[in-house]
Tab-separated table of C-alpha atoms and ligand atoms in Angstrom:
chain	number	residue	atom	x	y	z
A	128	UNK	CA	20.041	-104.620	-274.125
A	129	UNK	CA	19.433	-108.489	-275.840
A	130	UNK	CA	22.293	-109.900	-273.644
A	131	UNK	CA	23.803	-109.690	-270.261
A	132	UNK	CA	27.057	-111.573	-269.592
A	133	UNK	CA	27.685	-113.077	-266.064
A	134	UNK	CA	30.469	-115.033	-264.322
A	135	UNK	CA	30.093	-117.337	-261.572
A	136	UNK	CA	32.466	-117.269	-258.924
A	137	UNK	CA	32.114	-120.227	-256.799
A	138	UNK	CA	30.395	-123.900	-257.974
A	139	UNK	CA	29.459	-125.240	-254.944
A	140	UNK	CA	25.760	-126.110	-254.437
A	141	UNK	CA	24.604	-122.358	-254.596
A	142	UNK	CA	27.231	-122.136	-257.653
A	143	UNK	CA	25.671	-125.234	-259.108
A	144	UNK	CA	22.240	-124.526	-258.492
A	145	UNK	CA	22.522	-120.835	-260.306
A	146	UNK	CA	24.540	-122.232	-263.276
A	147	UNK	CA	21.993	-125.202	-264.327
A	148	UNK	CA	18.763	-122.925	-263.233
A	149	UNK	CA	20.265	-120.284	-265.348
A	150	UNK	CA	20.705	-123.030	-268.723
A	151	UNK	CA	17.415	-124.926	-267.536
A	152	UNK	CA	15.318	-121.424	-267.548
A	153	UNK	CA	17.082	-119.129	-270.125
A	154	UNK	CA	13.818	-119.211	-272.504
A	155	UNK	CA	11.551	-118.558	-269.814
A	156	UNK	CA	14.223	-115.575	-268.454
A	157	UNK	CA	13.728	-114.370	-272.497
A	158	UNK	CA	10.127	-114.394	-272.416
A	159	UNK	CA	10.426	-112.279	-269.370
A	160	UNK	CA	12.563	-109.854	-270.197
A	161	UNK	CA	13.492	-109.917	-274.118
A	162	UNK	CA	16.705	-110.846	-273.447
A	163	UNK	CA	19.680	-113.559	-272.652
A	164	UNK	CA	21.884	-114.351	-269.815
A	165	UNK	CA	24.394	-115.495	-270.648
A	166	UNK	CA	27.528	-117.881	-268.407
A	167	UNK	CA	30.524	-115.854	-269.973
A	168	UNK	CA	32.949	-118.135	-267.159
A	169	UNK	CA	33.193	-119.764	-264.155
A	170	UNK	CA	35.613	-119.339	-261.696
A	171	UNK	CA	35.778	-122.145	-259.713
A	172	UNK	CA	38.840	-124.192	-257.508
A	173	UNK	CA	37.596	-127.667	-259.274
A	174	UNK	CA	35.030	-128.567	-261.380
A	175	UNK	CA	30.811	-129.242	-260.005
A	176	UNK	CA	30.027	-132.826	-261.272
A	177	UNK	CA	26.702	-131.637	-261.154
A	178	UNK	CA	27.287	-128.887	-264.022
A	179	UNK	CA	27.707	-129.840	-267.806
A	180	UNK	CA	30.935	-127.088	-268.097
A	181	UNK	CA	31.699	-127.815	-271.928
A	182	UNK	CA	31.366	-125.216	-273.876
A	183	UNK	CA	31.941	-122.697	-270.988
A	184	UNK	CA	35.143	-120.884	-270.165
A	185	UNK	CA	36.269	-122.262	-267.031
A	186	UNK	CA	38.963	-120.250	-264.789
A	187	UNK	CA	40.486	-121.725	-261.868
A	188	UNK	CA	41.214	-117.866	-260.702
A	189	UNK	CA	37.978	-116.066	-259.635
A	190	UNK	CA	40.278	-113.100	-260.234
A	191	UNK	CA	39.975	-113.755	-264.258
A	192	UNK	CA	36.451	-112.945	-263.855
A	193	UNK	CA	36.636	-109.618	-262.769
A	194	UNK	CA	38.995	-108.677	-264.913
A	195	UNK	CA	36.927	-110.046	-267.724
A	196	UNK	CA	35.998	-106.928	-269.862
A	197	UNK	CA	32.897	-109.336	-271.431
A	198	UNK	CA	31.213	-109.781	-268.098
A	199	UNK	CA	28.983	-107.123	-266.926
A	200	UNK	CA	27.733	-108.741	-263.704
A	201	UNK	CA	29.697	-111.128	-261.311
A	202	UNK	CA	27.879	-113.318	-259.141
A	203	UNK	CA	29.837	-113.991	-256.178
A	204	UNK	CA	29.292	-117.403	-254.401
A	205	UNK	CA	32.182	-118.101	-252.885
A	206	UNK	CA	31.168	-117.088	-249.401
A	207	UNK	CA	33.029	-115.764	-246.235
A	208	UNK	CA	34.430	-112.245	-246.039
A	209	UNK	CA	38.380	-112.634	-247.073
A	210	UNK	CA	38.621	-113.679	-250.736
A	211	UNK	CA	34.857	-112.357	-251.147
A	212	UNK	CA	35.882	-108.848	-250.041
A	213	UNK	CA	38.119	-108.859	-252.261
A	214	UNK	CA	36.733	-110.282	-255.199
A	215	UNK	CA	34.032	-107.526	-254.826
A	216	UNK	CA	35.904	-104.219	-254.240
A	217	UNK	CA	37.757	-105.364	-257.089
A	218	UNK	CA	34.000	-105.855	-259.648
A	219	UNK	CA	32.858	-103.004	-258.464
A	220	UNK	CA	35.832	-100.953	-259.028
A	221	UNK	CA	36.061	-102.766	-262.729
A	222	UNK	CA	32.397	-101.299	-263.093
A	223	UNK	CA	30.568	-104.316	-262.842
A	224	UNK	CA	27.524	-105.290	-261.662
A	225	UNK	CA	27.418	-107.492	-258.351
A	226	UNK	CA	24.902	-109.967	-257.676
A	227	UNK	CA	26.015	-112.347	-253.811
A	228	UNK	CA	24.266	-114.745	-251.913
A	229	UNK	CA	26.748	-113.238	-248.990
A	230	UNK	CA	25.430	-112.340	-245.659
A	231	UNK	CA	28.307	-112.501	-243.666
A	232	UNK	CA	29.802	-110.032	-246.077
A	233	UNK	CA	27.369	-107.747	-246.594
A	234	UNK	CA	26.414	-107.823	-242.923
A	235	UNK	CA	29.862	-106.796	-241.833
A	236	UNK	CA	31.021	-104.766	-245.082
A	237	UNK	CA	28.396	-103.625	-246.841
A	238	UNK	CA	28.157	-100.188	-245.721
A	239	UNK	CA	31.550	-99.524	-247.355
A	240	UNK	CA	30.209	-101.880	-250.859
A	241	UNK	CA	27.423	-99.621	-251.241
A	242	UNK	CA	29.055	-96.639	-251.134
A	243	UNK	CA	31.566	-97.780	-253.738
A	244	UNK	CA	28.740	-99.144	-255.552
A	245	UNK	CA	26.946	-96.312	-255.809
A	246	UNK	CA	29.950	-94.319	-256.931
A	247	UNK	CA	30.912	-96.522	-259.267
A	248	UNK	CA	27.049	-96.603	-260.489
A	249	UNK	CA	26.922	-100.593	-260.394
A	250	UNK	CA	24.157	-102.761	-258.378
A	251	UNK	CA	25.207	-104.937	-255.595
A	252	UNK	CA	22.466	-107.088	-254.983
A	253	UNK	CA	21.904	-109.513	-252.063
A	254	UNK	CA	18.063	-111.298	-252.276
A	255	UNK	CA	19.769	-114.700	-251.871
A	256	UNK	CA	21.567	-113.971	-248.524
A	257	UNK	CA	18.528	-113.773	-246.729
A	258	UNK	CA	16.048	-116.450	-245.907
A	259	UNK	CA	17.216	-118.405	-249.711
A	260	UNK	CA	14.225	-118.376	-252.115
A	261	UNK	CA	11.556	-116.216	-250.085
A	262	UNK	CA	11.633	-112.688	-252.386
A	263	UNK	CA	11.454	-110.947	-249.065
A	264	UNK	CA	14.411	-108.197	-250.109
A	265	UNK	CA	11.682	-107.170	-252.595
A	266	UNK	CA	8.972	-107.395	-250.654
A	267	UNK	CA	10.237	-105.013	-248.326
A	268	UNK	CA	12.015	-102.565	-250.725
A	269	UNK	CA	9.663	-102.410	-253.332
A	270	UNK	CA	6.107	-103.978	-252.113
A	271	UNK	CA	6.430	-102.211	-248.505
A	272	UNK	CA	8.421	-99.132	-249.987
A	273	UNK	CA	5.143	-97.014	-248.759
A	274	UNK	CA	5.253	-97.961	-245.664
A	275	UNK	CA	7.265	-97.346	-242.008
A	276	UNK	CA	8.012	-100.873	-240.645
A	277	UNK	CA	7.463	-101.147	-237.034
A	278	UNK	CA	8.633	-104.499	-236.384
A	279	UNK	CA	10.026	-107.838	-238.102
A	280	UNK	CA	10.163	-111.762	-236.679
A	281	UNK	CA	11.448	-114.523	-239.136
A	282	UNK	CA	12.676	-117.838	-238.964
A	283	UNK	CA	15.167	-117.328	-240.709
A	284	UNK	CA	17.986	-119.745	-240.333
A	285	UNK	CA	16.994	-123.249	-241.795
A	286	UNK	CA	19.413	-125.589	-240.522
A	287	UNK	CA	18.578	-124.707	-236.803
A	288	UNK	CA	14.741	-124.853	-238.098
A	289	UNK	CA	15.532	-128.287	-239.357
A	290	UNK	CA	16.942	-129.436	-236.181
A	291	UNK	CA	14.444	-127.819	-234.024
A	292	UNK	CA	11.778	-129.523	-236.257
A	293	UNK	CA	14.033	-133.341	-236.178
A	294	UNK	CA	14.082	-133.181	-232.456
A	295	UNK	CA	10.022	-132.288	-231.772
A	296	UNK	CA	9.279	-134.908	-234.153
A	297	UNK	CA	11.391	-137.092	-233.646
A	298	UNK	CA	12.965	-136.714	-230.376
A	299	UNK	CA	15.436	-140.034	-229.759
A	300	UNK	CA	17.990	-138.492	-232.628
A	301	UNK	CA	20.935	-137.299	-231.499
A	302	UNK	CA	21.847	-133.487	-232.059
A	303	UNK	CA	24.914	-134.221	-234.407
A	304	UNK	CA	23.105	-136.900	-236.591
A	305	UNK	CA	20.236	-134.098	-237.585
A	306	UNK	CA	22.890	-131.890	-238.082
A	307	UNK	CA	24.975	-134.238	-239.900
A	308	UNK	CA	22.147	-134.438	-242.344
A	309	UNK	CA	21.366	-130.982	-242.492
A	310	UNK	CA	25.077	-130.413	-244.246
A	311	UNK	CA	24.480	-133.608	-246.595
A	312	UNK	CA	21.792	-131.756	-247.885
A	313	UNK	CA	23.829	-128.533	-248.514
A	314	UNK	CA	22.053	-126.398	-245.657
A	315	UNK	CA	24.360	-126.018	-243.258
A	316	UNK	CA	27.128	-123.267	-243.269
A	317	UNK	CA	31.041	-123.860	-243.975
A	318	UNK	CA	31.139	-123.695	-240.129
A	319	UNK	CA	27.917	-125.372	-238.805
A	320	UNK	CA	28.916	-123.526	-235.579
A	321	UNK	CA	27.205	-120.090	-237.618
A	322	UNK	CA	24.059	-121.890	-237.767
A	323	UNK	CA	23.900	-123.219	-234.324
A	324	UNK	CA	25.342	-120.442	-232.333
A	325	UNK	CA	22.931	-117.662	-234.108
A	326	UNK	CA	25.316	-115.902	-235.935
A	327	UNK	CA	24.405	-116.388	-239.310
A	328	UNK	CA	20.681	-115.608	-238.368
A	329	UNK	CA	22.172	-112.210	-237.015
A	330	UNK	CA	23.916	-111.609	-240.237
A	331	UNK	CA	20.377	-112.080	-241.816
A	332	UNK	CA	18.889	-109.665	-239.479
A	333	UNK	CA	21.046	-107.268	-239.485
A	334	UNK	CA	20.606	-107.157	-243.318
A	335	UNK	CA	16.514	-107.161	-242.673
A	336	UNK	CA	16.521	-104.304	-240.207
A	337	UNK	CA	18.649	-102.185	-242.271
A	338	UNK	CA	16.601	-102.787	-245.440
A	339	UNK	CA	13.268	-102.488	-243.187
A	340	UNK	CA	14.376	-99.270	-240.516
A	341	UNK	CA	16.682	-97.524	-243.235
A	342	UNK	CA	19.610	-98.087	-240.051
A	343	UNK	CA	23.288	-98.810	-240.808
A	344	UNK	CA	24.370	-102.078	-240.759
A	345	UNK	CA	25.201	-103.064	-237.299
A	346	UNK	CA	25.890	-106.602	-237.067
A	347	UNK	CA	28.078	-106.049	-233.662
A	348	UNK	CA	24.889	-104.532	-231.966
A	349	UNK	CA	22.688	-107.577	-232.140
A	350	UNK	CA	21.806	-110.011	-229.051
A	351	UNK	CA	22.356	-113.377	-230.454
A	352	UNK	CA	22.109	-116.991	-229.006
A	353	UNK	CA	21.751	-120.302	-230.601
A	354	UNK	CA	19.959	-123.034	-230.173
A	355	UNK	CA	22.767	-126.014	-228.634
A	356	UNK	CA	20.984	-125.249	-225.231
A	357	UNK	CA	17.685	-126.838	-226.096
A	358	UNK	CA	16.586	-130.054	-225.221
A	359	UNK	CA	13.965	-132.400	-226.423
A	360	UNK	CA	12.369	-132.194	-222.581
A	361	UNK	CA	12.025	-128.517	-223.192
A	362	UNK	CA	10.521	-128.899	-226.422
A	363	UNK	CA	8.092	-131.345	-224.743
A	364	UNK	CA	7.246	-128.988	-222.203
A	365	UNK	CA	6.700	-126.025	-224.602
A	366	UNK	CA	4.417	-128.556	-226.463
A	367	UNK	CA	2.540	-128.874	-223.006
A	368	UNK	CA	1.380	-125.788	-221.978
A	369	UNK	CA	0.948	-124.613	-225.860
A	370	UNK	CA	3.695	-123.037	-227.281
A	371	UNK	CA	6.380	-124.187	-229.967
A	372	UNK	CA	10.148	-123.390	-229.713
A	373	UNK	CA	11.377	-121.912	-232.461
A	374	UNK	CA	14.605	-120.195	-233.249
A	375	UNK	CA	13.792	-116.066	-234.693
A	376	UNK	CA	15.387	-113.279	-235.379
A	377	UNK	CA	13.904	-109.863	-234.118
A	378	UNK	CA	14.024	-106.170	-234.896
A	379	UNK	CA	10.924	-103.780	-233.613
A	380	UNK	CA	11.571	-100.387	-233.557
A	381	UNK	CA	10.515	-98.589	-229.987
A	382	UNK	CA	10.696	-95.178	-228.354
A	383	UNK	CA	14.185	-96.689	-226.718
A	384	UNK	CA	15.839	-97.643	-230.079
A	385	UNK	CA	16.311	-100.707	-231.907
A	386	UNK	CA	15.552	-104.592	-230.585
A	387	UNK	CA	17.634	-106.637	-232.326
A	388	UNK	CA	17.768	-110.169	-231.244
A	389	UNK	CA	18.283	-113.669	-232.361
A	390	UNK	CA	17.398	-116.374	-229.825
A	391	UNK	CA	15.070	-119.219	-229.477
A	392	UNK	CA	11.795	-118.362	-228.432
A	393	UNK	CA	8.087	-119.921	-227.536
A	394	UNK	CA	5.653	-119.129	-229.638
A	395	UNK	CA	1.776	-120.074	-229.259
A	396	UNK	CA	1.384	-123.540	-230.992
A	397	UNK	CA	-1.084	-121.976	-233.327
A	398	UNK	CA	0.549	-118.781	-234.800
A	399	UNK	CA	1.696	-118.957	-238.547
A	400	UNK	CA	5.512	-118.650	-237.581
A	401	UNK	CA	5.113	-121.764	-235.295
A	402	UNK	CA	3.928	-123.801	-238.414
A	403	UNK	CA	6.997	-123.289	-240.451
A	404	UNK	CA	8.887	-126.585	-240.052
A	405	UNK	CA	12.015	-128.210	-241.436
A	406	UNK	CA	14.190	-126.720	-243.826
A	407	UNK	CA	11.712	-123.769	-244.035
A	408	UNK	CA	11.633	-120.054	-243.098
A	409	UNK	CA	9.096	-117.240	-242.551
A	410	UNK	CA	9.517	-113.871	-242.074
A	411	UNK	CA	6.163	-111.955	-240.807
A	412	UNK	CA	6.708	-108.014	-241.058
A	413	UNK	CA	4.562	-105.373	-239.269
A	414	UNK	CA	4.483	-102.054	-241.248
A	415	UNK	CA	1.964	-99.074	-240.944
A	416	UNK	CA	-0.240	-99.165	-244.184
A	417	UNK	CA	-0.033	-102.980	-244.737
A	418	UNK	CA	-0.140	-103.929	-241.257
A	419	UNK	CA	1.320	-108.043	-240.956
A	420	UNK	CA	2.453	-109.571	-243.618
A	421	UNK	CA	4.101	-113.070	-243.855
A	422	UNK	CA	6.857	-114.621	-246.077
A	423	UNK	CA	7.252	-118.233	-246.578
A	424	UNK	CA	9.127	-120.001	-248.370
A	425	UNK	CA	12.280	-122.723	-248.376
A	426	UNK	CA	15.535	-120.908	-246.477
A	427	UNK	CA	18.259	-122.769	-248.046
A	428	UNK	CA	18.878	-125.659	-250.702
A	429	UNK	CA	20.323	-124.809	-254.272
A	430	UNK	CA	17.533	-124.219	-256.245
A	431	UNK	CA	15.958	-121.846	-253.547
A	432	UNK	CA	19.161	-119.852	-253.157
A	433	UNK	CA	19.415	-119.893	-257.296
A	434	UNK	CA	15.864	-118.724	-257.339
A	435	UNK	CA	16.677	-115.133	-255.463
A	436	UNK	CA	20.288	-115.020	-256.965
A	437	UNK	CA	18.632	-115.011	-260.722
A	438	UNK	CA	15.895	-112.792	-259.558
A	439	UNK	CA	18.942	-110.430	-259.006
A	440	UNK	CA	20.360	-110.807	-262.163
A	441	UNK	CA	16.829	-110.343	-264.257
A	442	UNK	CA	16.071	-107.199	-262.093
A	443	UNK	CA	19.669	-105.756	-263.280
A	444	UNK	CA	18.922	-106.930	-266.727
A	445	UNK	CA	15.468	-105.313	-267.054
A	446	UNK	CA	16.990	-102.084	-265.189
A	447	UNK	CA	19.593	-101.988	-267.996
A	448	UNK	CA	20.140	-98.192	-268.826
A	449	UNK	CA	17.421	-97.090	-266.389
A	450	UNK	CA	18.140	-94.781	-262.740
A	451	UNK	CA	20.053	-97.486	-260.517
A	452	UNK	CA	17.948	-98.871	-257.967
A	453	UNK	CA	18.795	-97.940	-254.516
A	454	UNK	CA	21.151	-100.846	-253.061
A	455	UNK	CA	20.923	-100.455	-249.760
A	456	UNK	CA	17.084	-99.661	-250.051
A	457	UNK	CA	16.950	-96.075	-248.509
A	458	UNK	CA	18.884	-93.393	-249.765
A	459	UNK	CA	22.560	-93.715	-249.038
A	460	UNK	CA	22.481	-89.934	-247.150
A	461	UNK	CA	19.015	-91.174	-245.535
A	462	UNK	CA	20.453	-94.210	-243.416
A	463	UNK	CA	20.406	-93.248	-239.629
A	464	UNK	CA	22.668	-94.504	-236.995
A	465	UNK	CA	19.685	-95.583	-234.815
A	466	UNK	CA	20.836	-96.525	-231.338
A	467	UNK	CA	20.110	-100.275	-230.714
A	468	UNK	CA	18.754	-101.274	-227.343
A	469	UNK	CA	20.680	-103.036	-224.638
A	470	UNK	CA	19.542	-106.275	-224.309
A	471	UNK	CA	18.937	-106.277	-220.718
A	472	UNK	CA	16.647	-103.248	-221.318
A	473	UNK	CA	14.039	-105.179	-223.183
A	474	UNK	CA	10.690	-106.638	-222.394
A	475	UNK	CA	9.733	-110.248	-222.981
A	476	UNK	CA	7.547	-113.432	-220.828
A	477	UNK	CA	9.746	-116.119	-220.409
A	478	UNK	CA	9.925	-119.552	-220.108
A	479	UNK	CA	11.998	-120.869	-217.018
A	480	UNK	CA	12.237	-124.513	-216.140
A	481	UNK	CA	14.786	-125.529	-213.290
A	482	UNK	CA	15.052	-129.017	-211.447
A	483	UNK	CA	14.318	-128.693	-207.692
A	484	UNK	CA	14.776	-131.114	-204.536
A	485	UNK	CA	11.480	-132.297	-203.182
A	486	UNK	CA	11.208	-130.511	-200.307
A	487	UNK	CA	8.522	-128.576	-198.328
A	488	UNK	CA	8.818	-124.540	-198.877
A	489	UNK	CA	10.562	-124.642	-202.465
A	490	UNK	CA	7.640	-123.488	-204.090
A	491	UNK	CA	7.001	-120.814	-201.853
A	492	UNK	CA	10.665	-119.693	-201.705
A	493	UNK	CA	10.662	-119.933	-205.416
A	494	UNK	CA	7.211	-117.728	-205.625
A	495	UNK	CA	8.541	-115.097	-203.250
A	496	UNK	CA	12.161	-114.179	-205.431
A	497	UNK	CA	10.021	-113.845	-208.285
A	498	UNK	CA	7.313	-111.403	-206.382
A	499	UNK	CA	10.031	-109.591	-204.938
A	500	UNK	CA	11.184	-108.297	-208.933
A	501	UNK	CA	7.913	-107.616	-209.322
A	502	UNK	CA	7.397	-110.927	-211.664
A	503	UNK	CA	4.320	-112.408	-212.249
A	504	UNK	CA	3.758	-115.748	-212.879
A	505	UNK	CA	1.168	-116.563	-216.212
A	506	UNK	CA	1.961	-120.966	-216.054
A	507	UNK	CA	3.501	-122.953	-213.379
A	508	UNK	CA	3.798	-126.389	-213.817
A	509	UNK	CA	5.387	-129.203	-211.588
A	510	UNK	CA	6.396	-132.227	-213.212
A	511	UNK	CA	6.522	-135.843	-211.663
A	512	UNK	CA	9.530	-136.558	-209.142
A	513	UNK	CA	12.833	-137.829	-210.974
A	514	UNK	CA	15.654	-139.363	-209.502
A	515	UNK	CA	15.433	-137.155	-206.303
A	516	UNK	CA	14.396	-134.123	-208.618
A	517	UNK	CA	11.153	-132.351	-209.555
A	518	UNK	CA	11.360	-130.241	-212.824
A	519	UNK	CA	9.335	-127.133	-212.153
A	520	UNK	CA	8.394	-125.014	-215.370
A	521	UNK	CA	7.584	-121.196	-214.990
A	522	UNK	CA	5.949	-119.061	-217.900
A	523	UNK	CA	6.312	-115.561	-216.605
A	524	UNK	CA	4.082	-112.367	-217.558
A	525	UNK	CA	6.164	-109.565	-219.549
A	526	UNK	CA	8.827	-108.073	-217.330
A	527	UNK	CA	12.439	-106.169	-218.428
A	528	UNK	CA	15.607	-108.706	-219.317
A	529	UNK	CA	17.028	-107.100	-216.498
A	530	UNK	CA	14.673	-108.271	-213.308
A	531	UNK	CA	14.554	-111.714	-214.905
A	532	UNK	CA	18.114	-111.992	-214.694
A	533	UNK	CA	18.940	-110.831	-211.571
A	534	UNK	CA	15.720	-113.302	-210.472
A	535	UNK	CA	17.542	-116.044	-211.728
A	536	UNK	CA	20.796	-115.446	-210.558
A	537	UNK	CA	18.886	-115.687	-206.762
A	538	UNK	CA	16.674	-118.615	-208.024
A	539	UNK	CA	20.180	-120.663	-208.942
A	540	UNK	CA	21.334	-119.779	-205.689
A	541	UNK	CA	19.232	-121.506	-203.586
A	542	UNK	CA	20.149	-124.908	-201.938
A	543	UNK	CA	16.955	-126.348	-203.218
A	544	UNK	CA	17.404	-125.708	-206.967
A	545	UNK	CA	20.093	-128.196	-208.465
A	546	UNK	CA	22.235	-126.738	-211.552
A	547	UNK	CA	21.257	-124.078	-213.739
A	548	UNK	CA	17.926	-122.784	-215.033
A	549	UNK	CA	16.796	-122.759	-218.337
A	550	UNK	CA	15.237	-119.511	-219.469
A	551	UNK	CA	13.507	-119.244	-222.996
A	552	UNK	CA	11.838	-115.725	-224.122
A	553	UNK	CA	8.249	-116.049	-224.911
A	554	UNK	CA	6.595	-114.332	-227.872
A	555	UNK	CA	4.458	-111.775	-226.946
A	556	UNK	CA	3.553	-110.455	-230.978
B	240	HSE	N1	23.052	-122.073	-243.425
B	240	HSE	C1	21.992	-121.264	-243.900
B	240	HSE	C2	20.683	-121.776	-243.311
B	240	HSE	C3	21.954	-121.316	-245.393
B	240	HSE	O1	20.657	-122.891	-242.790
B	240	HSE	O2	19.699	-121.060	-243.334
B	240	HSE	C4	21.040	-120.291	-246.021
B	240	HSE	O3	21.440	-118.995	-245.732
């Protein structure tokens, strides 16, 4: 094959950043692989003033694209899971190669697009949907391919790294201007609420653990929470006793099932995942043979995003004519429905800071809930008196979700402890 024909549906800054890296780089793409890609159309709702479109067949119907018997691979970057759905089914079922930057989709319908993928004999490639320009889709699938993974922990959501990162460094902004920014720079998603809340870091793990444990998808199954609940004071805390809060997504495989978990967490100030700052994501993998490995690289942007989203298209252009690479990464036949662990069945330290009145005994009362589920204290810290208030902060020893809980629910309870307690997971990889 000398040529490969592609259409881009959707010119925001992903479809942007594909379409000019894809001009800027087309000798260097031929001096890799012998051949051309070529923009046969874009399908786009209005014009990019960032692309130069003469010269290209521009279609505002993304439909046109599909249906375009020149174009052997569409590259969908429209996002969200209505018109996206669609637009897939339908490029697949036109025998066309698929290349998305997608994670909602895939997360919630890709068990269904491989399968008709792999009927149809057509790629459906997804490197771009998680953690933007790290190759970490490869690295599992082909560099680790030898290997049983144990256990994975990424930042991998870089708008809530970004604000994480704004408000330890520079704690007086306000939580909507850093995240006002982080969409002016094109990080953010569609609904910033995604980022915030988690939910777009559990579409990315649920994509990781499948690739990584061979396990369906199971997007429904993971524990997620975001990150609107931190505050600077508990990021100056953290910093205190040695730890970093950062927001990760989780997946370890135990004799119990699956952990799979998205939720900020403290993680000793000097371990590689607690240096990734800013716009920037990691994802450190565990795995038999190779042991830990780490991934960095920047988790959103156009020109990341563009970076895995051509990778895609060069790998389907090189395995022109060859066997078709496994999608989903195992075996379609081979994928297990693993049973993923309740949250409140799971083992973690914690972090607990709560605001008590300064009175004699609260310590002690606070000591003996946590002794009587069997909790053992590893930090405990008490700040200076505030307005009538002392904050305490706890760092626990490992115990099950389950005693901390209930431990907290009797901690709030007490006269002596005003409001509600904050409670952080620790690292403990
Ligand atoms: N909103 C996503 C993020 C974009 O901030 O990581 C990249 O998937």
């Amino acid at each position: 094959m000398d040529q490969l024909a592609v259409g881009i549906c959707g010119l925001g800054t992903v479809g942007a950043g594909v379409f000019n890296l894809l001009e800027k780089n087309a000798e260097e793409i031929a001096r890799k692989t012998g051949a051309r890609i070529r923009i046969a159309q874009v399908g786009c709702r209005r014009d990019n003033p960032h692309c130069d479109l003469t010269n290209i067949a521009v279609s505002r119907d993304i439909y046109a694209l599909v249906n375009n018997p020149e174009i052997d691979v569409i590259i969908e970057l429209i996002g969200g899971t209505d018109d996206a759905l669609t637009l897939v089914k339908q490029a697949i079922a036109n025998k066309k190669h698929v290349v998305t930057a997608n994670k909602a989709l895939i997360a919630l319908h890709g068990a269904e697009l491989f399968q008709l993928a792999d009927e149809a004999g057509v790629s459906l490639k997804y490197e771009a949907a998680i953690a933007g320009g790290i190759p970490v889709v490869k690295a599992i699938r082909e560099g680790l391919a030898g290997n049983k993974v144990e256990f994975l922990a990424g930042i991998i959501n870089g708008t809530t790294n970004f604000i994480l990162t704004e408000m330890e460094t520079a704690g007086d902004r306000s939580f909507a201007d850093v995240l006002k920014e982080a969409q002016d720079l094109g990080y953010a998603e569609a609904d910033p609420t995604f980022d915030i809340e988690g939910v777009d870091a559990a579409h990315k793990l649920t994509l990781l653990a499948s690739m990584a444990f061979g396990m369906a998808l199971n997007f429904g199954a993971v524990y997620l929470e975001g990150i609107s609940k931190i505050t600077v004071q508990d990021i100056k805390y953290a910093e205190e006793i040695g730890f970093k809060i950062k927001h990760l997504g989780i997946a370890r495989q135990t004799a119990k099932g699956v952990e799979l978990r998205v939720h900020p967490t403290l993680i000793e100030k000097s371990a590689m995942l607690a240096q990734v700052n800013g716009v920037m994501n990691a994802v450190m993998v565990i795995s038999d043979a190779a042991g830990e490995t780490m991934y960095y690289g920047a988790g959103a942007g156009a020109g990341p995003t563009a970076s895995s989203v051509v990778a895609d298209v060069v790998d389907i252009l090189r395995a022109a004519g060859d066997a078709q690479i496994e999608n989903a990464g195992f075996v379609l036949g081979a994928i297990q429905d693993l049973p993923v662990t309740n949250i409140s069945a799971i083992e973690s330290a914690y972090y607990l800071r709560l605001n008590a009145l300064d009175k004699p005994g609260v310590m002690a009362q606070i000591s003996t809930i946590l002794s009587q589920h069997n909790i053992s204290i590893e930090t405990l810290i008490q700040k200076d008196l505030h307005k009538g208030e002392v904050p305490i902060i706890i760092v626990t020893d490992c115990v099950l979700e389950q005693a901390i809980n209930a431990a907290i629910e009797e901690l709030e309870a007490l006269h002596e402890v005003v409001g509600k307690l904050m409670r952080i997971r620790v690292a403990t990889f």
